[in-house]
Amino acid sequence: MSTIEERRADTGTVYERVQAGPEFADLRRRLRRFVFPMSAAFLVWYLAYVLLASYAPEFMATKVAGNINVGIVVGLLQFVSTFAITTVYVRFANRHIDPAAERIRQQIEGPAR
Amino acid sequence: MSTAAIAALTAILLVGIASTVIGIVGHRARRTSDFLVASRNVGAGANAGAISGEYLSAASFLGIAGLVLSDGVDALWYPVGFTAGYLSLLLFVAAPLRRSGAYTVPDFAEVRLRSRGLRLVCTAFVLVIGWLYLLPQLQGAGLTVATVTGLPAWTGELGAGIVIVLSVMFGGMRSATFVQAFQYWLKLTAVTLPVIVALVYFLGSGHTYDRPAPPSFPERTTVDVHTGVTLQAGQDVTFTAAGRIDGRDVAPTEPQTWTAGSRHVVGEGTDLTFPAGSAVPVVAGGPVADDEWLLPLSGADPHQLLGIYSLIIATFLGTMGLPHVLVRFYTNPDGRAARRSAVYVLAMIGVFYLLVTLLGALSRFYTPQLLVGGQTDAAVLLLPTAVLGSGTAGAVLGGIVAAGAWAAFLSTSSGLVVSLAGVLSTDVLRGKRLSNFRFATVLAGAAPVALALGVTQLDFTETVALAFAVAASTFCPLLVLGVWWRGLTAKGAIAGVLAGGILAAGAVGVSLAGIAGTGVLGVLLYRPAIVSVPVAFATMIVVSVLTARERPTDVDAVMLRLHAPERLGLSRDAVSGRDRAELDEPAPDERAAGPA
């Protein structure tokens, strides 16, 4: 850890270089490009349920089997979609964010020991 | 006391004793970071169990089934929101916050904006949110004890308070992790068994909810109306009553008849006795007939859409501001493990919510009398004896459910008390020693017990939603803008947190005082998020722009630390300096002990 401590004394430039560097900008852009559209998609799906319930009650009342109607199925699918998005995010982070982050780390600390 | 009561009481005591013993003996807390974040070396599986165990509170265990019983499909909004809120926490703030090295929102505020004033404001709201969230937990403990044993509710509230404080005081977070993981599996068992049993009986009965009639009483039933309520009859119903109905005294000797669709005000303490097979009148405003109940947005309230939007905002954005949820992301050894935990957690809480929803649906057939008294939160607790009778089988199943309910209160509450004690001891008591944490723990636990004994009891899920609303109106804007926007200033943050917080907490205070408004205002008092969250964001942005000159000078370095990878040497424990200073023995490098 001592090497980092030494670097920290004159890190002002290292921070600034990394901050301005293309890798860091790329990392943040990738993350933003994933996180924000994903949240938007999820919110839309979420609101679709409310809108369907208020404006298309007959559709929601369509019977699927026994006591189960479309409204209940769509409601329960909200859980499934939350789980699916999380899984996709974790894959994305493991595949794209971690390697990019590792490159930046090497840039600052030098090659991995 | 009946067999069922004794079985339930024994089960509750066992859970309490087991939790305290694991807390005290299992792992003696040695260092402050053990106490707060379990030294960051808990594995992903155990940690996911602990997160789920902690997250599934009284609102989840009792409240959701209760709401499903009365409101049907609309009640799904709560579990969906609780799950989705977890996702937004993961997407927007979890990783950067972890890298900031701050354990709590006040820590984050200080790391990011270097403002002592902001730190204090955050501390105040951590306490408000934490205590608000503890309130329904303790009331749930009281309700459980009262429902299954007939003892007064305060014994349960006080008992739960004592067990929580003791187990946290001597164990802290490290032991809490294992206690909570154990409690998750206990809770899951305690809902799975009754679901299986009740489902078998229900399918055997051939009953369907797809009919234009209200639920009916399976046998002659007397309902004691605890608090005054307006009831709506779905079909003509004849019954006897002792107490006050529609403003006049009624005696059991004169039978009462309500016609289909009529509404009646029933006074506090009135006993209503319905013959077997008669239709169940329900609390006015909710769906009356079973087939309405199966449909979304079936209630009679014209503003329910507004209420649902507001609830979605509160739950989706509020989770990230809950003190006990946030701190959990630190107990993983690294970011990868933290993400893996998150996936497990969503699976674990998703399964649980599905089962609880089913329980609520089944209780409409087995315990419809709860619809009359409005105490639907007791549905899960009463289901076992309603299905199996009060013999041995019913008593055993009832005991398991009561134990699960207690596990729910204890796990959520101990996580909250750990977080609150941490904040109290660092910011309010300004202490440096572990003994201060212990004093803070007592304080963190005693305040909500006092509150629980004093305020109006709302539906548990409603009270929890209030805590979410306050969190969404204060910490969500602070965290999201703090992580993603360089332009945030300390003054902007303080103004935004105060604006959102005062609006939301004010509305909450009015609701808890038992004052109910009507129309749009009435909805907003219970669900303030749709107004208070945008106000908080807007205030924070506008004031930050106006004070743009006061941006912290090290904003570049801090933003890099938040968004650059871990293990860069940039992440530092915000409390580690303090932590090390108070140690007598040299600290082993505990991170090395965790899985790499």
XYZ file of C-alpha atoms in Angstrom:
709
model
C 0.000 0.000 0.000
C 2.967 2.310 0.547
C 3.292 3.089 -3.159
C -0.230 4.438 -3.205
C 0.388 6.503 -0.125
C 3.418 8.045 -1.794
C 1.474 8.754 -4.919
C -1.271 10.354 -2.936
C 1.050 13.162 -1.940
C 1.167 14.385 -5.534
C -2.024 12.884 -6.857
C -3.694 16.098 -7.935
C -2.347 15.580 -11.407
C -3.128 11.853 -11.499
C -6.769 12.488 -10.607
C -7.085 15.194 -13.155
C -5.404 13.154 -15.857
C -7.648 10.167 -15.225
C -10.730 12.315 -14.898
C -10.042 13.936 -18.243
C -8.821 10.711 -19.863
C -10.830 8.871 -22.514
C -11.011 5.613 -20.522
C -12.763 7.191 -17.576
C -15.153 9.111 -19.784
C -15.849 5.898 -21.649
C -16.503 3.995 -18.422
C -18.985 6.554 -17.200
C -20.658 6.774 -20.605
C -21.095 3.024 -20.834
C -22.592 2.916 -17.374
C -24.926 5.818 -18.022
C -25.951 4.408 -21.388
C -26.977 1.232 -19.645
C -28.457 2.495 -16.387
C -30.692 5.310 -17.591
C -32.433 3.600 -20.553
C -32.886 0.496 -18.416
C -34.584 2.476 -15.665
C -36.743 4.268 -18.219
C -37.830 0.966 -19.765
C -38.646 -0.414 -16.365
C -40.659 2.649 -15.352
C -42.644 2.464 -18.577
C -43.481 -1.171 -17.946
C -44.418 -0.261 -14.392
C -46.701 2.584 -15.460
C -48.174 0.468 -18.243
C -49.737 -1.640 -15.532
C -51.375 1.354 -13.850
C -52.563 2.725 -17.186
C -53.954 -0.620 -18.300
C -55.740 -0.986 -14.990
C -57.356 2.426 -15.248
C -58.098 2.575 -18.989
C -58.485 -1.053 -20.060
C -60.181 -2.770 -17.131
C -61.928 -5.265 -19.443
C -58.582 -6.442 -20.733
C -57.265 -6.824 -17.197
C -60.406 -8.796 -16.292
C -59.841 -11.341 -19.071
C -59.829 -14.711 -17.407
C -56.722 -16.874 -17.730
C -57.549 -19.866 -15.544
C -59.805 -20.283 -12.544
C -59.387 -17.300 -10.200
C -56.483 -15.889 -12.209
C -57.042 -12.964 -14.598
C -54.693 -10.916 -16.804
C -54.400 -8.203 -14.141
C -52.961 -10.654 -11.636
C -50.580 -12.156 -14.188
C -49.238 -8.749 -15.264
C -48.907 -7.735 -11.608
C -46.849 -10.807 -10.804
C -44.758 -10.300 -13.947
C -43.527 -7.056 -12.385
C -41.529 -9.169 -9.949
C -40.123 -11.245 -12.755
C -39.061 -8.164 -14.717
C -37.313 -6.660 -11.691
C -35.371 -9.860 -11.251
C -34.561 -10.062 -14.959
C -33.231 -6.491 -15.082
C -31.028 -7.109 -12.067
C -29.567 -10.231 -13.639
C -28.871 -8.368 -16.895
C -27.247 -5.508 -14.966
C -24.983 -7.824 -13.010
C -23.860 -9.538 -16.224
C -23.267 -6.198 -17.863
C -21.228 -4.939 -14.919
C -19.137 -8.092 -14.724
C -18.454 -8.108 -18.459
C -18.016 -4.462 -19.318
C -17.624 -2.295 -16.245
C -15.136 -4.382 -14.298
C -12.610 -4.803 -17.171
C -12.804 -1.098 -18.009
C -12.325 -0.233 -14.373
C -9.357 -2.578 -14.178
C -7.689 -0.792 -17.100
C -8.031 2.537 -15.323
C -6.600 1.045 -12.187
C -3.552 -0.160 -14.060
C -3.153 3.235 -15.601
C -2.927 4.800 -12.161
C -1.090 2.147 -10.201
C 0.940 0.589 -12.961
C 0.516 -3.054 -14.033
C -1.074 -5.466 -11.547
C 1.309 -6.996 -9.108
C -54.775 -19.766 27.968
C -55.492 -22.163 25.096
C -53.102 -24.713 23.593
C -52.682 -22.498 20.541
C -51.770 -19.513 22.712
C -49.220 -21.510 24.701
C -47.656 -22.941 21.538
C -47.401 -19.495 19.978
C -45.979 -17.891 23.091
C -43.380 -20.656 23.401
C -42.376 -20.190 19.769
C -42.066 -16.420 20.212
C -39.948 -16.855 23.321
C -37.697 -19.373 21.528
C -37.065 -16.955 18.658
C -36.340 -14.147 21.109
C -33.966 -16.269 23.182
C -32.211 -17.761 20.134
C -31.649 -14.304 18.652
C -30.319 -12.875 21.895
C -28.052 -15.845 22.560
C -26.545 -15.826 19.076
C -26.119 -12.097 19.483
C -24.371 -12.248 22.841
C -22.418 -15.494 22.771
C -21.954 -16.179 19.057
C -19.636 -13.379 18.170
C -18.539 -10.850 20.716
C -18.065 -7.556 18.964
C -14.500 -6.444 19.347
C -14.059 -3.441 17.119
C -16.202 -0.639 15.868
C -16.053 -1.855 12.288
C -17.123 -5.313 13.457
C -19.986 -3.592 15.095
C -21.003 -1.582 12.064
C -20.183 -3.536 8.957
C -19.098 -6.977 10.096
C -15.555 -6.152 8.945
C -16.647 -6.487 5.333
C -15.996 -10.205 5.199
C -19.380 -11.870 5.000
C -19.928 -14.159 1.988
C -22.448 -13.350 -0.747
C -24.909 -16.111 0.189
C -25.011 -15.365 3.909
C -25.131 -11.690 3.179
C -28.039 -12.087 0.755
C -29.890 -14.034 3.444
C -29.176 -11.257 5.895
C -30.253 -8.493 3.506
C -33.481 -10.334 2.739
C -34.025 -11.176 6.381
C -33.594 -7.561 7.291
C -35.648 -6.181 4.427
C -38.710 -8.359 5.028
C -40.292 -6.582 7.951
C -43.643 -6.591 9.706
C -45.018 -4.768 6.676
C -43.979 -7.666 4.464
C -44.826 -10.516 6.787
C -48.203 -9.332 8.064
C -49.066 -6.162 6.193
C -49.025 -7.339 2.588
C -51.306 -10.293 3.222
C -53.620 -7.967 5.139
C -53.796 -5.521 2.253
C -54.347 -8.301 -0.271
C -57.201 -9.510 1.918
C -58.928 -6.126 1.830
C -57.782 -4.513 -1.433
C -56.993 -7.494 -3.673
C -54.738 -6.990 -6.697
C -54.087 -3.327 -5.871
C -52.096 -4.421 -2.837
C -49.494 -5.855 -5.224
C -48.163 -2.298 -5.591
C -46.455 -2.523 -2.258
C -44.361 -5.660 -2.812
C -43.653 -4.662 -6.431
C -42.506 -1.247 -5.208
C -40.394 -2.695 -2.400
C -38.663 -4.977 -4.900
C -38.227 -2.280 -7.548
C -36.825 0.132 -4.979
C -34.092 -2.336 -4.342
C -33.294 -2.373 -8.049
C -33.013 1.421 -8.258
C -30.688 1.367 -5.268
C -28.506 -1.139 -7.083
C -28.510 0.718 -10.405
C -27.966 4.266 -9.188
C -26.089 4.428 -5.939
C -24.919 1.109 -4.515
C -21.515 0.792 -6.199
C -20.435 4.466 -6.065
C -21.503 4.700 -2.449
C -19.554 1.604 -1.576
C -16.474 3.095 -3.206
C -16.915 6.363 -1.351
C -16.095 4.490 1.854
C -19.001 6.109 3.658
C -21.057 3.768 5.796
C -24.093 5.981 6.140
C -25.788 8.872 4.372
C -24.282 11.429 6.812
C -20.830 9.953 6.061
C -21.513 10.250 2.349
C -22.677 13.839 2.752
C -19.438 14.722 4.457
C -17.188 12.882 1.983
C -18.909 14.427 -1.006
C -19.676 17.961 0.146
C -17.474 18.595 3.189
C -20.235 20.208 5.156
C -20.794 19.750 8.847
C -24.224 21.398 8.616
C -25.413 18.984 5.925
C -24.115 16.121 7.994
C -26.251 17.162 10.950
C -29.374 17.605 8.809
C -28.825 14.113 7.388
C -28.330 12.695 10.858
C -31.663 14.132 11.944
C -33.446 12.524 8.998
C -31.721 9.168 9.490
C -33.255 9.175 12.962
C -36.689 10.251 11.692
C -36.738 7.561 8.996
C -35.321 4.870 11.254
C -37.741 5.502 14.077
C -40.658 5.719 11.695
C -39.663 2.361 10.251
C -39.215 0.832 13.704
C -42.698 1.915 14.756
C -44.728 -0.631 12.734
C -42.224 -3.346 13.667
C -42.934 -2.856 17.344
C -46.662 -2.442 16.769
C -46.513 -5.679 14.772
C -44.887 -7.420 17.709
C -47.661 -6.066 19.909
C -50.391 -7.188 17.509
C -48.874 -10.658 17.236
C -48.753 -11.150 20.987
C -52.269 -9.757 21.412
C -53.719 -11.858 18.577
C -52.201 -15.216 19.416
C -52.085 -15.075 23.210
C -54.648 -12.496 24.279
C -52.052 -10.613 26.376
C -52.164 -6.794 26.052
C -50.311 -5.420 23.003
C -47.849 -3.330 25.020
C -46.224 -6.490 26.442
C -45.230 -7.478 22.903
C -44.022 -3.979 22.012
C -41.897 -3.714 25.140
C -40.660 -7.314 24.886
C -39.548 -6.877 21.288
C -37.801 -3.614 22.208
C -35.808 -5.299 24.972
C -34.761 -8.303 22.869
C -33.643 -6.058 19.998
C -31.604 -3.730 22.183
C -29.920 -6.604 24.050
C -28.963 -8.545 20.926
C -27.594 -5.469 19.169
C -25.857 -4.080 22.228
C -23.683 -7.121 22.682
C -23.373 -8.394 19.153
C -23.523 -5.578 16.638
C -23.573 -6.195 12.921
C -21.363 -9.246 12.685
C -23.680 -11.364 14.773
C -26.693 -9.579 13.294
C -25.685 -10.924 9.883
C -25.985 -14.531 10.984
C -29.046 -13.931 13.118
C -30.753 -12.245 10.178
C -29.841 -14.950 7.689
C -31.317 -17.493 10.115
C -34.383 -15.299 10.480
C -34.916 -15.141 6.708
C -35.157 -18.905 6.441
C -37.409 -19.026 9.485
C -39.729 -16.449 7.909
C -39.789 -18.291 4.611
C -40.718 -21.534 6.417
C -43.350 -19.705 8.422
C -45.163 -18.561 5.282
C -44.535 -21.622 3.100
C -46.135 -24.136 5.482
C -49.461 -22.302 5.936
C -49.616 -21.577 2.193
C -49.267 -25.268 1.385
C -51.780 -26.362 4.026
C -54.356 -23.681 3.254
C -54.003 -24.159 -0.497
C -54.700 -27.881 -0.200
C -57.839 -27.201 1.835
C -58.897 -24.342 -0.411
C -58.585 -26.351 -3.623
C -60.449 -29.180 -1.922
C -63.294 -26.831 -1.015
C -63.938 -25.924 -4.666
C -64.470 -22.277 -3.684
C -64.052 -19.599 -6.340
C -63.522 -15.857 -5.973
C -64.953 -15.279 -9.418
C -68.457 -14.441 -8.221
C -70.332 -11.177 -7.739
C -70.819 -11.688 -3.985
C -68.923 -10.607 -0.878
C -67.136 -13.218 1.270
C -69.304 -14.971 3.834
C -68.806 -16.095 7.434
C -68.116 -19.848 7.567
C -69.638 -20.067 11.059
C -71.431 -17.878 13.614
C -68.916 -15.102 14.298
C -68.697 -12.213 16.749
C -66.553 -9.281 15.656
C -65.334 -6.724 18.169
C -64.901 -3.373 16.400
C -61.880 -1.770 18.114
C -61.932 1.623 16.431
C -64.915 3.348 14.871
C -65.400 2.403 11.236
C -67.773 2.876 8.287
C -68.965 -0.449 6.894
C -70.568 -1.224 3.574
C -72.855 -4.209 3.063
C -72.488 -6.058 -0.243
C -75.686 -8.061 0.234
C -78.616 -7.863 2.626
C -77.399 -8.979 6.026
C -79.186 -9.533 9.330
C -77.237 -9.734 12.591
C -77.289 -8.702 16.240
C -75.157 -6.003 17.789
C -74.256 -4.474 21.147
C -72.886 -0.934 21.044
C -73.486 2.035 18.747
C -74.521 1.917 15.102
C -75.231 5.063 13.044
C -75.123 7.173 16.176
C -77.637 5.311 18.310
C -77.272 2.631 20.969
C -78.306 -0.858 19.948
C -78.981 -3.890 22.147
C -78.426 -7.558 21.200
C -82.153 -8.199 21.568
C -83.151 -6.265 18.432
C -81.810 -7.817 15.193
C -80.252 -5.347 12.743
C -80.793 -5.505 8.994
C -78.559 -3.753 6.460
C -79.618 -3.688 2.817
C -77.232 -4.359 -0.052
C -75.044 -1.326 -0.834
C -75.903 0.598 2.346
C -73.225 2.218 4.530
C -73.252 2.356 8.316
C -71.062 3.962 10.949
C -70.161 1.517 13.701
C -68.900 2.959 16.987
C -65.789 1.962 18.930
C -66.187 -1.132 21.109
C -69.311 -2.408 19.347
C -69.785 -6.193 19.140
C -71.404 -7.515 15.954
C -72.612 -11.125 15.835
C -73.263 -12.632 12.423
C -74.971 -16.008 11.820
C -73.152 -18.682 9.790
C -73.311 -18.105 6.036
C -74.190 -14.411 6.181
C -72.395 -11.943 3.891
C -69.426 -10.026 5.284
C -69.787 -6.216 5.316
C -66.428 -4.568 4.556
C -64.744 -1.293 5.502
C -66.131 1.265 3.040
C -63.868 2.271 0.150
C -62.417 -1.126 -0.647
C -63.806 -3.697 -3.085
C -66.916 -5.392 -1.699
C -67.683 -8.383 -3.928
C -65.102 -11.075 -4.621
C -65.035 -10.555 -8.388
C -64.360 -6.809 -7.915
C -61.595 -7.711 -5.521
C -59.892 -9.755 -8.256
C -59.581 -6.640 -10.448
C -57.042 -3.827 -10.260
C -58.285 -0.346 -9.257
C -61.579 -1.745 -8.046
C -62.030 0.414 -4.939
C -64.490 3.284 -4.769
C -61.951 6.039 -3.982
C -61.830 8.508 -6.922
C -58.243 9.511 -6.139
C -56.746 6.049 -5.945
C -54.715 6.547 -9.115
C -52.961 9.536 -7.529
C -52.314 7.424 -4.454
C -50.783 4.649 -6.531
C -48.472 7.004 -8.469
C -47.332 8.537 -5.212
C -46.737 5.128 -3.690
C -44.696 4.035 -6.712
C -42.456 7.099 -6.370
C -42.018 6.570 -2.635
C -41.116 2.889 -2.827
C -39.068 3.101 -6.016
C -36.919 5.953 -4.716
C -37.192 5.493 -0.974
C -35.393 2.176 -0.569
C -32.000 3.748 -1.258
C -32.479 6.099 1.675
C -33.287 3.473 4.279
C -30.410 3.386 6.766
C -30.437 -0.360 7.388
C -30.503 -1.289 3.695
C -27.643 0.946 2.631
C -25.129 -0.225 5.198
C -25.593 -3.825 4.079
C -23.725 -3.228 0.845
C -20.551 -2.832 2.859
C -20.637 -6.241 4.421
C -19.567 -7.877 1.160
C -15.854 -8.307 0.511
C -15.971 -6.601 -2.911
C -18.265 -5.034 -5.493
C -18.628 -8.243 -7.471
C -19.853 -10.095 -4.400
C -22.148 -7.179 -3.611
C -23.771 -7.528 -7.032
C -24.076 -11.281 -6.674
C -25.762 -10.730 -3.308
C -28.206 -8.360 -4.941
C -29.392 -10.991 -7.426
C -29.858 -13.561 -4.660
C -31.718 -10.982 -2.619
C -34.206 -10.200 -5.363
C -34.897 -13.890 -5.850
C -35.296 -14.408 -2.109
C -37.635 -11.490 -1.501
C -39.560 -12.180 -4.714
C -40.408 -15.723 -3.614
C -41.385 -14.473 -0.188
C -43.712 -11.783 -1.553
C -45.372 -14.285 -3.858
C -46.138 -16.576 -0.915
C -47.415 -13.750 1.274
C -49.693 -12.544 -1.532
C -51.122 -16.054 -1.811
C -51.670 -16.107 1.961
C -53.597 -12.860 1.727
C -55.790 -14.247 -1.032
C -56.483 -17.415 0.952
C -57.353 -15.425 4.057
C -60.293 -13.824 2.229
C -61.935 -17.223 2.374
C -60.753 -18.284 5.833
C -60.668 -15.128 7.953
C -63.211 -12.730 6.372
C -64.196 -11.397 9.803
C -61.030 -9.243 9.718
C -62.617 -7.197 6.936
C -65.205 -5.970 9.413
C -62.903 -4.836 12.203
C -60.351 -3.385 9.776
C -57.557 -5.317 11.522
C -56.521 -7.137 8.378
C -52.875 -7.200 9.499
C -53.752 -10.177 11.704
C -54.718 -12.341 8.693
C -51.493 -14.356 8.489
C -51.572 -15.030 12.233
C -55.160 -16.272 12.296
C -55.066 -18.337 9.125
C -53.580 -21.543 10.631
C -56.311 -21.994 13.248
C -58.991 -20.884 10.783
C -57.926 -23.667 8.404
C -56.943 -26.439 10.813
C -59.068 -25.650 13.863
C -57.651 -24.943 17.309
C -56.413 -28.508 17.894
C -52.780 -29.608 17.992
C -52.153 -29.202 14.253
C -53.556 -25.668 14.214
C -51.623 -24.761 17.362
C -48.309 -25.999 15.973
C -48.750 -24.238 12.635
C -49.915 -21.105 14.443
C -46.801 -21.246 16.619
C -44.539 -21.480 13.573
C -46.252 -18.489 11.977
C -46.015 -16.439 15.182
C -42.308 -17.308 15.402
C -41.833 -16.179 11.789
C -43.622 -12.922 12.496
C -41.337 -12.258 15.438
C -38.332 -13.104 13.337
C -39.534 -10.434 10.893
C -39.749 -7.729 13.547
C -36.498 -8.677 15.208
C -34.395 -8.860 12.049
C -35.557 -5.569 10.575
C -35.438 -3.822 13.913
C -31.979 -4.997 14.884
C -30.593 -3.822 11.540
C -32.244 -0.451 12.031
C -31.092 -0.130 15.612
C -27.488 -0.898 14.584
C -27.624 1.869 11.984
C -29.308 4.359 14.270
C -26.936 3.603 17.129
C -23.999 4.165 14.781
C -25.313 7.558 13.726
C -26.300 8.552 17.256
C -22.945 7.671 18.752
C -20.829 9.383 16.089
C -22.871 12.515 15.500
C -25.005 13.136 18.527
C -23.091 11.669 21.460
C -19.739 12.295 19.726
C -18.251 9.293 21.444
C -15.136 7.367 20.682
C -15.585 4.248 22.767
C -17.601 1.105 22.218
C -19.506 1.713 25.461
C -20.972 4.755 23.753
C -22.377 2.532 21.019
C -24.096 0.561 23.736
C -25.672 3.635 25.265
C -26.679 4.812 21.789
C -28.256 1.403 21.165
C -30.490 1.791 24.200
C -31.477 5.255 23.038
C -32.114 4.063 19.471
C -34.425 1.327 20.742
C -36.213 3.190 23.534
C -37.508 6.097 21.447
C -39.653 4.026 19.067
C -40.992 1.897 21.935
C -42.278 5.095 23.536
C -43.689 6.160 20.158
C -45.350 2.779 19.599
C -47.183 3.048 22.898
C -48.491 6.491 21.983
C -49.582 6.942 18.359
C -52.476 5.736 16.219
C -51.961 2.333 14.676
C -52.285 2.480 10.888
C -51.983 -0.557 8.640
C -48.346 -1.619 8.996
C -47.698 -1.377 5.308
C -49.070 2.171 5.292
C -46.726 3.241 8.096
C -43.751 1.671 6.343
C -44.763 3.483 3.151
C -44.590 6.742 5.126
C -40.973 5.983 6.044
C -40.263 5.279 2.366
C -41.848 8.615 1.430
C -39.599 10.553 3.824
C -36.519 8.674 2.585
C -37.449 9.309 -1.052
C -37.936 13.024 -0.363
C -34.599 13.528 1.403
C -31.841 11.006 0.760
C -32.796 9.934 -2.743
C -32.152 13.387 -4.274
C -29.012 13.783 -2.166
C -27.584 10.424 -3.208
C -28.607 10.516 -6.865
C -27.450 14.093 -7.459
C -24.411 13.596 -5.234
C -23.292 10.599 -7.257
C -24.253 11.760 -10.750
C -24.047 15.560 -10.783
C -20.861 17.541 -10.183
C -22.781 20.763 -9.672
C -24.272 19.875 -6.279
C -23.320 22.234 -3.453
C -23.703 21.861 0.303
C -26.236 24.691 0.505
C -28.278 23.188 -2.313
C -28.237 19.795 -0.624
C -29.288 21.220 2.743
C -32.107 23.237 1.179
C -33.366 20.243 -0.832
C -33.240 17.774 2.055
C -35.030 20.230 4.327
C -37.700 21.149 1.765
C -38.532 17.549 0.858
C -38.092 16.289 4.393
C -40.287 18.893 6.065
C -43.078 18.381 3.523
C -42.994 14.599 3.788
C -42.401 14.392 7.528
C -45.092 17.015 8.133
C -47.628 14.981 6.197
C -46.532 11.865 8.045
C -46.901 13.598 11.406
C -50.443 14.636 10.559
C -51.324 11.085 9.458
C -49.863 9.530 12.598
C -51.708 12.007 14.790
C -54.842 10.382 13.409
C -56.048 13.405 11.425
C -57.409 12.302 8.070
C -58.104 14.774 5.290
C -60.568 14.243 2.482
C -60.207 14.217 -1.296
C -56.839 14.962 -2.873
C -55.427 16.390 0.348
C -56.367 13.223 2.218
C -54.481 11.108 -0.329
C -51.431 13.385 -0.201
C -51.229 13.277 3.583
C -50.832 9.506 3.463
C -48.829 9.478 0.246
C -46.865 12.728 0.079
C -44.074 11.525 -2.248
C -45.626 12.702 -5.520
C -45.292 16.295 -4.295
C -42.364 16.186 -1.890
C -39.885 14.281 -4.105
C -40.055 16.686 -7.076
C -39.895 19.637 -4.644
C -36.755 18.192 -3.048
C -35.028 17.592 -6.409
C -35.999 21.019 -7.752
C -34.893 22.879 -4.613
C -31.592 21.014 -4.560
C -30.839 21.824 -8.203
C -31.951 25.466 -8.108
C -30.093 26.351 -4.909
C -26.985 24.498 -6.137
C -26.986 26.486 -9.361
C -27.413 29.732 -7.427
C -24.489 28.845 -5.150
C -22.346 27.324 -7.908
C -19.274 29.180 -6.623
C -19.323 27.138 -3.448
C -18.756 23.811 -5.156
C -16.246 21.784 -3.141
C -12.752 22.230 -4.557
C -12.005 18.509 -4.474
C -15.109 17.581 -6.474
C -13.005 16.008 -9.263
C -11.102 13.762 -6.908
C -14.273 12.708 -5.088
C -16.184 12.004 -8.300
C -13.283 9.935 -9.561
C -13.308 7.955 -6.337
C -17.055 7.342 -6.683
C -16.910 6.162 -10.276
C -13.468 4.651 -10.623
C -12.864 1.021 -9.710
C -12.355 -0.301 -6.243
C -8.999 -1.468 -4.949
C -7.507 1.584 -6.529
C -6.333 2.774 -3.196
C -8.766 5.613 -3.632
C -11.468 4.061 -1.509
C -10.988 4.635 2.142
C -13.130 3.720 5.080
C -14.499 7.000 6.265
C -14.433 5.766 9.834
C -11.249 3.742 9.706
C -9.051 6.444 11.198
C -11.382 6.853 14.121
C -11.681 3.126 14.380
C -7.986 2.426 14.530
C -7.398 5.162 17.057
C -9.571 3.600 19.678
C -8.088 0.148 19.465
C -5.833 -1.220 22.118
C -4.802 -4.264 20.151
C -3.311 -3.981 16.651
C -5.932 -4.665 13.981
C -5.379 -7.723 11.807
C -6.044 -7.067 8.149
C -9.538 -8.488 8.094
C -10.162 -7.925 4.449
C -7.489 -10.494 3.698
C -9.558 -13.032 5.623
C -12.544 -12.635 3.307
C -12.987 -14.540 0.056
C -11.027 -12.779 -2.660
